[in-house]
Amino acid sequence: DRKKDMIISGGVNVYPRDIEEVAVQHPAVREVAVFGVADARWGETPVAAVVLRAPGAVAPEELAEWINARVGAKYQRVSDVLLCEDFPRNVAGKTLKRVLQERYAARPTLRPLAPTRGTACPSGGPSPASN
């Protein structure tokens, strides 16, 4: 992984690729990109942006639990799953994780009082999987 993609969570280096390799093994997942977001307790925490093979094939909460049960260490657990119809890409076709990270940070922050996981990718409208 490139150094700038590395996530530092609780002082530990977390490599997004390690989490991506686990997440993409789920049968409903077509593509995944993991990036770090600010976290008051850990400094940063991983979030998985996911493109599903079919909209609604798996709930974000269920996918987060599936990923977190299979990653090698607690610090690799994702704090959220962002469902996207597609990923932003550069001219070479590479996923722009920084754009995903910015979109995640810009999403509405009003949350229910009960802890939940799962966010629709704010890329110009809700993902069909979020309905």
A tleap script that builds the chain and sets N, CA, C and O, in Angstrom:
source leaprc.protein.ff14SB
mol = sequence {
  NASP ARG LYS LYS ASP MET ILE ILE SER GLY
  GLY VAL ASN VAL TYR PRO ARG ASP ILE GLU
  GLU VAL ALA VAL GLN HIE PRO ALA VAL ARG
  GLU VAL ALA VAL PHE GLY VAL ALA ASP ALA
  ARG TRP GLY GLU THR PRO VAL ALA ALA VAL
  VAL LEU ARG ALA PRO GLY ALA VAL ALA PRO
  GLU GLU LEU ALA GLU TRP ILE ASN ALA ARG
  VAL GLY ALA LYS TYR GLN ARG VAL SER ASP
  VAL LEU LEU CYS GLU ASP PHE PRO ARG ASN
  VAL ALA GLY LYS THR LEU LYS ARG VAL LEU
  GLN GLU ARG TYR ALA ALA ARG PRO THR LEU
  ARG PRO LEU ALA PRO THR ARG GLY THR ALA
  CYS PRO SER GLY GLY PRO SER PRO ALA SER
  CASN
}
set mol.1.N position { 0.834 -1.194 0.000 }
set mol.1.CA position { 0.000 0.000 0.000 }
set mol.1.C position { 0.869 1.244 0.000 }
set mol.1.O position { 1.988 1.242 0.513 }
set mol.2.N position { 0.342 2.286 -0.574 }
set mol.2.CA position { 1.058 3.545 -0.512 }
set mol.2.C position { 0.965 4.093 0.896 }
set mol.2.O position { -0.030 3.902 1.595 }
set mol.3.N position { 2.026 4.781 1.296 }
set mol.3.CA position { 2.095 5.299 2.655 }
set mol.3.C position { 0.930 6.219 2.987 }
set mol.3.O position { 0.426 6.197 4.109 }
set mol.4.N position { 0.495 7.030 2.021 }
set mol.4.CA position { -0.575 7.988 2.310 }
set mol.4.C position { -1.925 7.306 2.528 }
set mol.4.O position { -2.831 7.919 3.091 }
set mol.5.N position { -2.079 6.063 2.100 }
set mol.5.CA position { -3.320 5.319 2.323 }
set mol.5.C position { -3.350 4.643 3.693 }
set mol.5.O position { -4.406 4.202 4.147 }
set mol.6.N position { -2.189 4.560 4.351 }
set mol.6.CA position { -2.113 3.873 5.633 }
set mol.6.C position { -2.989 4.573 6.670 }
set mol.6.O position { -3.083 5.800 6.704 }
set mol.7.N position { -3.623 3.768 7.509 }
set mol.7.CA position { -4.469 4.260 8.595 }
set mol.7.C position { -3.702 4.018 9.890 }
set mol.7.O position { -3.160 2.933 10.098 }
set mol.8.N position { -3.653 5.025 10.761 }
set mol.8.CA position { -3.000 4.845 12.057 }
set mol.8.C position { -4.093 4.869 13.115 }
set mol.8.O position { -4.687 5.910 13.396 }
set mol.9.N position { -4.347 3.705 13.694 }
set mol.9.CA position { -5.431 3.542 14.665 }
set mol.9.C position { -4.851 3.105 16.003 }
set mol.9.O position { -4.307 2.007 16.122 }
set mol.10.N position { -4.966 3.959 17.000 }
set mol.10.CA position { -4.424 3.632 18.316 }
set mol.10.C position { -2.923 3.438 18.289 }
set mol.10.O position { -2.382 2.661 19.075 }
set mol.11.N position { -2.237 4.141 17.385 }
set mol.11.CA position { -0.792 4.035 17.265 }
set mol.11.C position { -0.315 2.858 16.432 }
set mol.11.O position { 0.890 2.644 16.301 }
set mol.12.N position { -1.241 2.088 15.865 }
set mol.12.CA position { -0.897 0.907 15.066 }
set mol.12.C position { -1.128 1.213 13.588 }
set mol.12.O position { -2.148 1.797 13.221 }
set mol.13.N position { -0.178 0.817 12.745 }
set mol.13.CA position { -0.345 0.979 11.302 }
set mol.13.C position { -1.328 -0.058 10.778 }
set mol.13.O position { -1.137 -1.260 10.964 }
set mol.14.N position { -2.379 0.418 10.123 }
set mol.14.CA position { -3.394 -0.458 9.545 }
set mol.14.C position { -3.308 -0.308 8.033 }
set mol.14.O position { -3.432 0.798 7.507 }
set mol.15.N position { -3.098 -1.413 7.338 }
set mol.15.CA position { -2.985 -1.393 5.886 }
set mol.15.C position { -4.346 -1.688 5.262 }
set mol.15.O position { -4.877 -2.785 5.439 }
set mol.16.N position { -4.921 -0.726 4.532 }
set mol.16.CA position { -6.242 -0.922 3.933 }
set mol.16.C position { -6.342 -2.188 3.096 }
set mol.16.O position { -7.380 -2.848 3.094 }
set mol.17.N position { -5.279 -2.531 2.390 }
set mol.17.CA position { -5.315 -3.700 1.516 }
set mol.17.C position { -5.633 -4.980 2.282 }
set mol.17.O position { -6.332 -5.853 1.769 }
set mol.18.N position { -5.121 -5.096 3.511 }
set mol.18.CA position { -5.400 -6.291 4.323 }
set mol.18.C position { -6.900 -6.446 4.571 }
set mol.18.O position { -7.430 -7.556 4.519 }
set mol.19.N position { -7.576 -5.340 4.837 }
set mol.19.CA position { -9.020 -5.368 5.087 }
set mol.19.C position { -9.770 -5.584 3.775 }
set mol.19.O position { -10.755 -6.321 3.733 }
set mol.20.N position { -9.305 -4.940 2.707 }
set mol.20.CA position { -9.945 -5.086 1.389 }
set mol.20.C position { -9.911 -6.536 0.914 }
set mol.20.O position { -10.882 -7.031 0.342 }
set mol.21.N position { -8.791 -7.211 1.155 }
set mol.21.CA position { -8.667 -8.609 0.727 }
set mol.21.C position { -9.664 -9.512 1.444 }
set mol.21.O position { -10.101 -10.517 0.883 }
set mol.22.N position { -10.026 -9.169 2.666 }
set mol.22.CA position { -11.043 -9.924 3.406 }
set mol.22.C position { -12.428 -9.580 2.870 }
set mol.22.O position { -13.212 -10.473 2.548 }
set mol.23.N position { -12.729 -8.289 2.774 }
set mol.23.CA position { -14.074 -7.829 2.398 }
set mol.23.C position { -14.499 -8.307 1.016 }
set mol.23.O position { -15.663 -8.651 0.812 }
set mol.24.N position { -13.579 -8.332 0.073 }
set mol.24.CA position { -13.928 -8.707 -1.301 }
set mol.24.C position { -14.263 -10.194 -1.421 }
set mol.24.O position { -14.784 -10.626 -2.449 }
set mol.25.N position { -13.972 -10.974 -0.392 }
set mol.25.CA position { -14.322 -12.397 -0.405 }
set mol.25.C position { -15.805 -12.642 -0.146 }
set mol.25.O position { -16.301 -13.740 -0.395 }
set mol.26.N position { -16.518 -11.631 0.352 }
set mol.26.CA position { -17.961 -11.786 0.580 }
set mol.26.C position { -18.635 -11.922 -0.780 }
set mol.26.O position { -18.337 -11.143 -1.686 }
set mol.27.N position { -19.536 -12.888 -0.950 }
set mol.27.CA position { -20.140 -13.136 -2.261 }
set mol.27.C position { -20.961 -11.968 -2.819 }
set mol.27.O position { -21.175 -11.906 -4.029 }
set mol.28.N position { -21.422 -11.051 -1.978 }
set mol.28.CA position { -22.223 -9.920 -2.460 }
set mol.28.C position { -21.367 -8.732 -2.891 }
set mol.28.O position { -21.879 -7.788 -3.493 }
set mol.29.N position { -20.064 -8.770 -2.586 }
set mol.29.CA position { -19.183 -7.625 -2.830 }
set mol.29.C position { -18.506 -7.728 -4.191 }
set mol.29.O position { -17.854 -8.724 -4.505 }
set mol.30.N position { -18.676 -6.673 -4.997 }
set mol.30.CA position { -17.983 -6.595 -6.283 }
set mol.30.C position { -16.632 -5.908 -6.128 }
set mol.30.O position { -15.632 -6.330 -6.709 }
set mol.31.N position { -16.623 -4.838 -5.331 }
set mol.31.CA position { -15.402 -4.048 -5.189 }
set mol.31.C position { -15.411 -3.365 -3.826 }
set mol.31.O position { -16.472 -3.045 -3.289 }
set mol.32.N position { -14.217 -3.144 -3.270 }
set mol.32.CA position { -14.118 -2.501 -1.960 }
set mol.32.C position { -12.908 -1.577 -1.925 }
set mol.32.O position { -11.878 -1.855 -2.540 }
set mol.33.N position { -13.048 -0.481 -1.202 }
set mol.33.CA position { -11.945 0.448 -0.955 }
set mol.33.C position { -12.023 0.854 0.511 }
set mol.33.O position { -13.061 1.326 0.974 }
set mol.34.N position { -10.929 0.672 1.236 }
set mol.34.CA position { -10.896 1.000 2.663 }
set mol.34.C position { -10.057 2.255 2.861 }
set mol.34.O position { -8.983 2.404 2.278 }
set mol.35.N position { -10.568 3.152 3.694 }
set mol.35.CA position { -9.858 4.397 3.995 }
set mol.35.C position { -10.072 4.732 5.463 }
set mol.35.O position { -10.973 4.195 6.108 }
set mol.36.N position { -9.236 5.621 5.985 }
set mol.36.CA position { -9.345 6.015 7.378 }
set mol.36.C position { -10.172 7.271 7.562 }
set mol.36.O position { -10.180 8.160 6.712 }
set mol.37.N position { -10.871 7.328 8.690 }
set mol.37.CA position { -11.604 8.536 9.075 }
set mol.37.C position { -11.215 8.891 10.509 }
set mol.37.O position { -10.821 8.029 11.295 }
set mol.38.N position { -11.332 10.171 10.829 }
set mol.38.CA position { -10.969 10.646 12.163 }
set mol.38.C position { -11.833 9.974 13.225 }
set mol.38.O position { -13.036 9.784 13.044 }
set mol.39.N position { -11.193 9.621 14.333 }
set mol.39.CA position { -11.898 8.996 15.448 }
set mol.39.C position { -11.346 9.586 16.746 }
set mol.39.O position { -10.133 9.613 16.955 }
set mol.40.N position { -12.237 10.055 17.609 }
set mol.40.CA position { -11.821 10.718 18.849 }
set mol.40.C position { -10.994 9.801 19.748 }
set mol.40.O position { -10.062 10.257 20.410 }
set mol.41.N position { -11.325 8.529 19.775 }
set mol.41.CA position { -10.637 7.598 20.672 }
set mol.41.C position { -9.348 7.039 20.069 }
set mol.41.O position { -8.326 6.962 20.751 }
set mol.42.N position { -9.396 6.649 18.790 }
set mol.42.CA position { -8.286 5.920 18.181 }
set mol.42.C position { -7.427 6.756 17.247 }
set mol.42.O position { -6.404 6.267 16.769 }
set mol.43.N position { -7.801 7.985 16.973 }
set mol.43.CA position { -7.071 8.803 16.007 }
set mol.43.C position { -7.678 8.648 14.630 }
set mol.43.O position { -8.142 9.616 14.027 }
set mol.44.N position { -7.671 7.419 14.138 }
set mol.44.CA position { -8.330 7.066 12.877 }
set mol.44.C position { -8.950 5.686 13.031 }
set mol.44.O position { -8.521 4.883 13.859 }
set mol.45.N position { -9.956 5.428 12.226 }
set mol.45.CA position { -10.585 4.112 12.208 }
set mol.45.C position { -10.931 3.767 10.761 }
set mol.45.O position { -11.265 4.667 9.990 }
set mol.46.N position { -10.863 2.493 10.366 }
set mol.46.CA position { -11.146 2.116 8.981 }
set mol.46.C position { -12.642 2.145 8.649 }
set mol.46.O position { -13.485 1.771 9.465 }
set mol.47.N position { -12.942 2.598 7.435 }
set mol.47.CA position { -14.284 2.539 6.851 }
set mol.47.C position { -14.144 1.819 5.515 }
set mol.47.O position { -13.197 2.070 4.770 }
set mol.48.N position { -15.079 0.928 5.211 }
set mol.48.CA position { -15.066 0.203 3.935 }
set mol.48.C position { -16.134 0.775 3.013 }
set mol.48.O position { -17.324 0.736 3.329 }
set mol.49.N position { -15.703 1.307 1.868 }
set mol.49.CA position { -16.639 1.697 0.812 }
set mol.49.C position { -16.804 0.468 -0.070 }
set mol.49.O position { -15.823 -0.167 -0.457 }
set mol.50.N position { -18.057 0.138 -0.385 }
set mol.50.CA position { -18.334 -1.125 -1.068 }
set mol.50.C position { -19.286 -0.915 -2.238 }
set mol.50.O position { -20.278 -0.195 -2.131 }
set mol.51.N position { -18.962 -1.558 -3.357 }
set mol.51.CA position { -19.881 -1.667 -4.488 }
set mol.51.C position { -20.371 -3.110 -4.480 }
set mol.51.O position { -19.580 -4.049 -4.567 }
set mol.52.N position { -21.683 -3.270 -4.375 }
set mol.52.CA position { -22.267 -4.613 -4.335 }
set mol.52.C position { -22.493 -5.153 -5.744 }
set mol.52.O position { -22.640 -4.387 -6.696 }
set mol.53.N position { -22.518 -6.473 -5.866 }
set mol.53.CA position { -22.822 -7.111 -7.152 }
set mol.53.C position { -24.259 -6.825 -7.569 }
set mol.53.O position { -24.547 -6.663 -8.754 }
set mol.54.N position { -25.156 -6.764 -6.592 }
set mol.54.CA position { -26.567 -6.445 -6.840 }
set mol.54.C position { -27.041 -5.537 -5.711 }
set mol.54.O position { -26.779 -5.824 -4.543 }
set mol.55.N position { -27.739 -4.441 -6.038 }
set mol.55.CA position { -28.226 -3.539 -4.992 }
set mol.55.C position { -29.058 -4.284 -3.952 }
set mol.55.O position { -29.920 -5.094 -4.294 }
set mol.56.N position { -28.792 -4.003 -2.692 }
set mol.56.CA position { -29.548 -4.617 -1.609 }
set mol.56.C position { -29.165 -6.049 -1.293 }
set mol.56.O position { -29.844 -6.707 -0.504 }
set mol.57.N position { -28.086 -6.550 -1.895 }
set mol.57.CA position { -27.687 -7.948 -1.707 }
set mol.57.C position { -27.303 -8.264 -0.263 }
set mol.57.O position { -27.437 -9.404 0.181 }
set mol.58.N position { -26.827 -7.260 0.466 }
set mol.58.CA position { -26.463 -7.437 1.874 }
set mol.58.C position { -26.606 -6.080 2.557 }
set mol.58.O position { -26.317 -5.039 1.967 }
set mol.59.N position { -27.053 -6.110 3.803 }
set mol.59.CA position { -27.173 -4.877 4.581 }
set mol.59.C position { -25.785 -4.429 5.040 }
set mol.59.O position { -24.935 -5.270 5.330 }
set mol.60.N position { -25.544 -3.126 5.111 }
set mol.60.CA position { -24.231 -2.639 5.538 }
set mol.60.C position { -23.829 -3.155 6.919 }
set mol.60.O position { -22.663 -3.476 7.150 }
set mol.61.N position { -24.790 -3.235 7.833 }
set mol.61.CA position { -24.490 -3.722 9.179 }
set mol.61.C position { -24.033 -5.173 9.146 }
set mol.61.O position { -23.086 -5.556 9.833 }
set mol.62.N position { -24.718 -5.972 8.339 }
set mol.62.CA position { -24.374 -7.391 8.209 }
set mol.62.C position { -22.987 -7.550 7.588 }
set mol.62.O position { -22.201 -8.396 8.013 }
set mol.63.N position { -22.698 -6.734 6.584 }
set mol.63.CA position { -21.395 -6.800 5.931 }
set mol.63.C position { -20.286 -6.375 6.896 }
set mol.63.O position { -19.224 -6.997 6.925 }
set mol.64.N position { -20.520 -5.330 7.678 }
set mol.64.CA position { -19.527 -4.893 8.665 }
set mol.64.C position { -19.241 -6.015 9.663 }
set mol.64.O position { -18.085 -6.272 9.999 }
set mol.65.N position { -20.282 -6.672 10.131 }
set mol.65.CA position { -20.096 -7.789 11.069 }
set mol.65.C position { -19.313 -8.923 10.417 }
set mol.65.O position { -18.436 -9.516 11.045 }
set mol.66.N position { -19.629 -9.226 9.154 }
set mol.66.CA position { -18.951 -10.293 8.422 }
set mol.66.C position { -17.459 -9.974 8.287 }
set mol.66.O position { -16.606 -10.824 8.545 }
set mol.67.N position { -17.159 -8.738 7.880 }
set mol.67.CA position { -15.757 -8.323 7.727 }
set mol.67.C position { -15.045 -8.398 9.077 }
set mol.67.O position { -13.962 -8.974 9.184 }
set mol.68.N position { -15.658 -7.813 10.100 }
set mol.68.CA position { -15.013 -7.725 11.411 }
set mol.68.C position { -14.788 -9.083 12.064 }
set mol.68.O position { -13.888 -9.232 12.890 }
set mol.69.N position { -15.594 -10.067 11.703 }
set mol.69.CA position { -15.401 -11.421 12.225 }
set mol.69.C position { -14.222 -12.123 11.551 }
set mol.69.O position { -13.735 -13.135 12.056 }
set mol.70.N position { -13.759 -11.593 10.410 }
set mol.70.CA position { -12.736 -12.286 9.626 }
set mol.70.C position { -11.386 -11.576 9.535 }
set mol.70.O position { -10.400 -12.186 9.122 }
set mol.71.N position { -11.326 -10.303 9.913 }
set mol.71.CA position { -10.028 -9.619 9.867 }
set mol.71.C position { -9.126 -10.177 10.956 }
set mol.71.O position { -9.598 -10.738 11.945 }
set mol.72.N position { -7.830 -10.017 10.762 }
set mol.72.CA position { -6.874 -10.649 11.656 }
set mol.72.C position { -6.723 -10.021 13.025 }
set mol.72.O position { -6.292 -10.694 13.962 }
set mol.73.N position { -7.069 -8.736 13.170 }
set mol.73.CA position { -6.848 -8.049 14.442 }
set mol.73.C position { -7.976 -7.063 14.722 }
set mol.73.O position { -8.648 -6.594 13.804 }
set mol.74.N position { -8.172 -6.759 15.996 }
set mol.74.CA position { -9.244 -5.834 16.387 }
set mol.74.C position { -9.084 -4.470 15.726 }
set mol.74.O position { -10.073 -3.853 15.332 }
set mol.75.N position { -7.850 -3.995 15.601 }
set mol.75.CA position { -7.628 -2.667 15.022 }
set mol.75.C position { -7.949 -2.621 13.524 }
set mol.75.O position { -7.988 -1.537 12.941 }
set mol.76.N position { -8.178 -3.774 12.895 }
set mol.76.CA position { -8.561 -3.820 11.479 }
set mol.76.C position { -10.076 -3.789 11.288 }
set mol.76.O position { -10.550 -3.763 10.152 }
set mol.77.N position { -10.826 -3.793 12.360 }
set mol.77.CA position { -12.287 -3.804 12.246 }
set mol.77.C position { -12.783 -2.483 11.677 }
set mol.77.O position { -12.329 -1.408 12.070 }
set mol.78.N position { -13.722 -2.583 10.745 }
set mol.78.CA position { -14.282 -1.375 10.144 }
set mol.78.C position { -15.329 -0.774 11.074 }
set mol.78.O position { -16.081 -1.494 11.732 }
set mol.79.N position { -15.365 0.551 11.117 }
set mol.79.CA position { -16.343 1.242 11.959 }
set mol.79.C position { -17.632 1.519 11.199 }
set mol.79.O position { -18.668 1.787 11.806 }
set mol.80.N position { -17.570 1.455 9.860 }
set mol.80.CA position { -18.752 1.727 9.047 }
set mol.80.C position { -18.546 1.119 7.666 }
set mol.80.O position { -17.420 0.869 7.235 }
set mol.81.N position { -19.668 0.887 6.984 }
set mol.81.CA position { -19.653 0.434 5.591 }
set mol.81.C position { -20.423 1.464 4.779 }
set mol.81.O position { -21.567 1.792 5.095 }
set mol.82.N position { -19.790 1.962 3.742 }
set mol.82.CA position { -20.362 2.967 2.856 }
set mol.82.C position { -20.755 2.273 1.558 }
set mol.82.O position { -19.883 1.831 0.811 }
set mol.83.N position { -22.055 2.169 1.273 }
set mol.83.CA position { -22.515 1.523 0.043 }
set mol.83.C position { -22.505 2.524 -1.101 }
set mol.83.O position { -23.066 3.614 -0.988 }
set mol.84.N position { -21.869 2.152 -2.199 }
set mol.84.CA position { -21.744 3.025 -3.366 }
set mol.84.C position { -22.222 2.296 -4.616 }
set mol.84.O position { -22.094 1.076 -4.721 }
set mol.85.N position { -22.773 3.051 -5.562 }
set mol.85.CA position { -23.139 2.464 -6.850 }
set mol.85.C position { -21.889 2.195 -7.670 }
set mol.85.O position { -21.822 1.211 -8.406 }
set mol.86.N position { -20.900 3.070 -7.544 }
set mol.86.CA position { -19.625 2.937 -8.233 }
set mol.86.C position { -18.620 3.810 -7.497 }
set mol.86.O position { -19.008 4.607 -6.643 }
set mol.87.N position { -17.338 3.675 -7.812 }
set mol.87.CA position { -16.303 4.475 -7.179 }
set mol.87.C position { -15.831 5.574 -8.118 }
set mol.87.O position { -15.816 5.386 -9.334 }
set mol.88.N position { -15.442 6.725 -7.562 }
set mol.88.CA position { -14.805 7.749 -8.389 }
set mol.88.C position { -13.430 7.237 -8.814 }
set mol.88.O position { -12.734 6.582 -8.038 }
set mol.89.N position { -13.051 7.542 -10.049 }
set mol.89.CA position { -11.781 7.025 -10.580 }
set mol.89.C position { -11.015 8.116 -11.317 }
set mol.89.O position { -11.591 9.091 -11.800 }
set mol.90.N position { -9.702 7.923 -11.390 }
set mol.90.CA position { -8.898 8.836 -12.198 }
set mol.90.C position { -8.900 8.345 -13.644 }
set mol.90.O position { -9.548 7.347 -13.961 }
set mol.91.N position { -8.185 9.037 -14.515 }
set mol.91.CA position { -8.205 8.674 -15.938 }
set mol.91.C position { -7.632 7.287 -16.197 }
set mol.91.O position { -7.950 6.664 -17.210 }
set mol.92.N position { -6.792 6.801 -15.294 }
set mol.92.CA position { -6.217 5.464 -15.441 }
set mol.92.C position { -7.135 4.377 -14.868 }
set mol.92.O position { -6.821 3.190 -14.949 }
set mol.93.N position { -8.274 4.790 -14.288 }
set mol.93.CA position { -9.217 3.821 -13.745 }
set mol.93.C position { -8.990 3.464 -12.288 }
set mol.93.O position { -9.677 2.597 -11.747 }
set mol.94.N position { -8.032 4.125 -11.646 }
set mol.94.CA position { -7.738 3.833 -10.238 }
set mol.94.C position { -8.770 4.507 -9.332 }
set mol.94.O position { -9.149 5.657 -9.553 }
set mol.95.N position { -9.220 3.770 -8.302 }
set mol.95.CA position { -10.181 4.298 -7.334 }
set mol.95.C position { -9.566 5.461 -6.568 }
set mol.95.O position { -8.438 5.377 -6.082 }
set mol.96.N position { -10.327 6.547 -6.471 }
set mol.96.CA position { -9.874 7.739 -5.755 }
set mol.96.C position { -10.369 7.678 -4.306 }
set mol.96.O position { -11.448 8.173 -3.980 }
set mol.97.N position { -9.557 7.059 -3.452 }
set mol.97.CA position { -9.942 6.886 -2.048 }
set mol.97.C position { -10.119 8.221 -1.338 }
set mol.97.O position { -10.986 8.354 -0.475 }
set mol.98.N position { -9.310 9.202 -1.693 }
set mol.98.CA position { -9.425 10.517 -1.046 }
set mol.98.C position { -10.787 11.144 -1.325 }
set mol.98.O position { -11.356 11.805 -0.456 }
set mol.99.N position { -11.311 10.942 -2.529 }
set mol.99.CA position { -12.643 11.465 -2.859 }
set mol.99.C position { -13.697 10.736 -2.030 }
set mol.99.O position { -14.620 11.362 -1.509 }
set mol.100.N position { -13.563 9.420 -1.908 }
set mol.100.CA position { -14.492 8.659 -1.063 }
set mol.100.C position { -14.425 9.152 0.383 }
set mol.100.O position { -15.453 9.302 1.044 }
set mol.101.N position { -13.227 9.398 0.858 }
set mol.101.CA position { -13.020 9.879 2.223 }
set mol.101.C position { -13.682 11.249 2.415 }
set mol.101.O position { -14.319 11.495 3.439 }
set mol.102.N position { -13.529 12.132 1.436 }
set mol.102.CA position { -14.142 13.462 1.507 }
set mol.102.C position { -15.665 13.364 1.486 }
set mol.102.O position { -16.344 14.074 2.227 }
set mol.103.N position { -16.201 12.488 0.641 }
set mol.103.CA position { -17.656 12.307 0.577 }
set mol.103.C position { -18.190 11.749 1.893 }
set mol.103.O position { -19.257 12.145 2.363 }
set mol.104.N position { -17.438 10.832 2.474 }
set mol.104.CA position { -17.862 10.262 3.755 }
set mol.104.C position { -17.892 11.359 4.825 }
set mol.104.O position { -18.839 11.448 5.605 }
set mol.105.N position { -16.855 12.182 4.851 }
set mol.105.CA position { -16.780 13.254 5.847 }
set mol.105.C position { -17.875 14.296 5.643 }
set mol.105.O position { -18.308 14.929 6.606 }
set mol.106.N position { -18.331 14.485 4.394 }
set mol.106.CA position { -19.333 15.506 4.078 }
set mol.106.C position { -20.767 15.012 4.222 }
set mol.106.O position { -21.705 15.794 4.067 }
set mol.107.N position { -20.951 13.735 4.515 }
set mol.107.CA position { -22.313 13.192 4.604 }
set mol.107.C position { -23.049 13.833 5.770 }
set mol.107.O position { -22.416 14.359 6.686 }
set mol.108.N position { -24.363 13.796 5.749 }
set mol.108.CA position { -25.113 14.317 6.901 }
set mol.108.C position { -24.712 13.567 8.166 }
set mol.108.O position { -24.580 12.343 8.161 }
set mol.109.N position { -24.522 14.308 9.238 }
set mol.109.CA position { -24.032 13.679 10.466 }
set mol.109.C position { -25.120 13.403 11.482 }
set mol.109.O position { -24.830 12.881 12.559 }
set mol.110.N position { -26.363 13.735 11.173 }
set mol.110.CA position { -27.442 13.409 12.104 }
set mol.110.C position { -27.611 11.900 12.140 }
set mol.110.O position { -27.821 11.267 11.106 }
set mol.111.N position { -27.521 11.344 13.294 }
set mol.111.CA position { -27.601 9.893 13.465 }
set mol.111.C position { -28.680 9.557 14.483 }
set mol.111.O position { -28.965 10.368 15.364 }
set mol.112.N position { -29.282 8.386 14.382 }
set mol.112.CA position { -30.211 7.947 15.430 }
set mol.112.C position { -29.465 7.804 16.755 }
set mol.112.O position { -28.241 7.673 16.767 }
set mol.113.N position { -30.185 7.828 17.851 }
set mol.113.CA position { -29.553 7.673 19.160 }
set mol.113.C position { -28.968 6.289 19.355 }
set mol.113.O position { -27.936 6.134 20.007 }
set mol.114.N position { -29.619 5.283 18.794 }
set mol.114.CA position { -29.099 3.918 18.901 }
set mol.114.C position { -27.919 3.768 17.951 }
set mol.114.O position { -27.958 4.302 16.842 }
set mol.115.N position { -26.865 3.053 18.358 }
set mol.115.CA position { -25.722 2.872 17.467 }
set mol.115.C position { -26.115 2.060 16.234 }
set mol.115.O position { -26.739 1.005 16.342 }
set mol.116.N position { -25.744 2.563 15.081 }
set mol.116.CA position { -26.024 1.864 13.826 }
set mol.116.C position { -24.800 1.941 12.943 }
set mol.116.O position { -23.881 2.721 13.194 }
set mol.117.N position { -24.797 1.131 11.918 }
set mol.117.CA position { -23.736 1.177 10.910 }
set mol.117.C position { -24.394 1.202 9.560 }
set mol.117.O position { -25.525 0.744 9.398 }
set mol.118.N position { -23.691 1.733 8.595 }
set mol.118.CA position { -24.182 1.723 7.232 }
set mol.118.C position { -24.532 3.112 6.768 }
set mol.118.O position { -25.343 3.805 7.382 }
set mol.119.N position { -23.916 3.509 5.683 }
set mol.119.CA position { -24.114 4.827 5.119 }
set mol.119.C position { -24.185 4.680 3.613 }
set mol.119.O position { -23.454 3.882 3.026 }
set mol.120.N position { -25.066 5.449 2.987 }
set mol.120.CA position { -25.124 5.453 1.526 }
set mol.120.C position { -24.051 6.394 1.007 }
set mol.120.O position { -23.812 7.451 1.592 }
set mol.121.N position { -23.413 6.023 -0.070 }
set mol.121.CA position { -22.369 6.825 -0.684 }
set mol.121.C position { -22.989 8.095 -1.261 }
set mol.121.O position { -23.820 8.001 -2.164 }
set mol.122.N position { -22.615 9.278 -0.775 }
set mol.122.CA position { -23.221 10.517 -1.254 }
set mol.122.C position { -22.597 10.982 -2.561 }
set mol.122.O position { -21.979 12.046 -2.607 }
set mol.123.N position { -22.748 10.207 -3.610 }
set mol.123.CA position { -22.114 10.519 -4.888 }
set mol.123.C position { -23.120 11.056 -5.892 }
set mol.123.O position { -23.075 10.691 -7.067 }
set mol.124.N position { -24.014 11.906 -5.453 }
set mol.124.CA position { -25.000 12.441 -6.367 }
set mol.124.C position { -26.340 11.774 -6.192 }
set mol.124.O position { -27.139 11.744 -7.129 }
set mol.125.N position { -26.605 11.249 -5.040 }
set mol.125.CA position { -27.890 10.611 -4.785 }
set mol.125.C position { -27.696 9.337 -4.014 }
set mol.125.O position { -26.595 8.788 -3.979 }
set mol.126.N position { -28.750 8.860 -3.398 }
set mol.126.CA position { -28.626 7.643 -2.601 }
set mol.126.C position { -28.415 6.415 -3.469 }
set mol.126.O position { -28.894 6.335 -4.601 }
set mol.127.N position { -27.702 5.484 -2.920 }
set mol.127.CA position { -27.505 4.198 -3.571 }
set mol.127.C position { -28.801 3.407 -3.475 }
set mol.127.O position { -29.490 3.497 -2.459 }
set mol.128.N position { -29.156 2.637 -4.495 }
set mol.128.CA position { -30.354 1.802 -4.395 }
set mol.128.C position { -30.295 0.859 -3.205 }
set mol.128.O position { -31.332 0.455 -2.680 }
set mol.129.N position { -29.092 0.505 -2.777 }
set mol.129.CA position { -28.939 -0.416 -1.658 }
set mol.129.C position { -29.325 0.234 -0.339 }
set mol.129.O position { -29.531 -0.464 0.654 }
set mol.130.N position { -29.425 1.562 -0.311 }
set mol.130.CA position { -29.736 2.236 0.946 }
set mol.130.C position { -31.225 2.428 1.142 }
set mol.130.O position { -31.639 2.920 2.192 }
set mol.131.N position { -32.046 2.059 0.172 }
set mol.131.CA position { -33.499 2.239 0.287 }
set mol.131.C position { -34.118 1.137 1.101 }
set mol.131.O position { -35.332 1.126 1.302 }
savepdb mol mol.pdb
quit
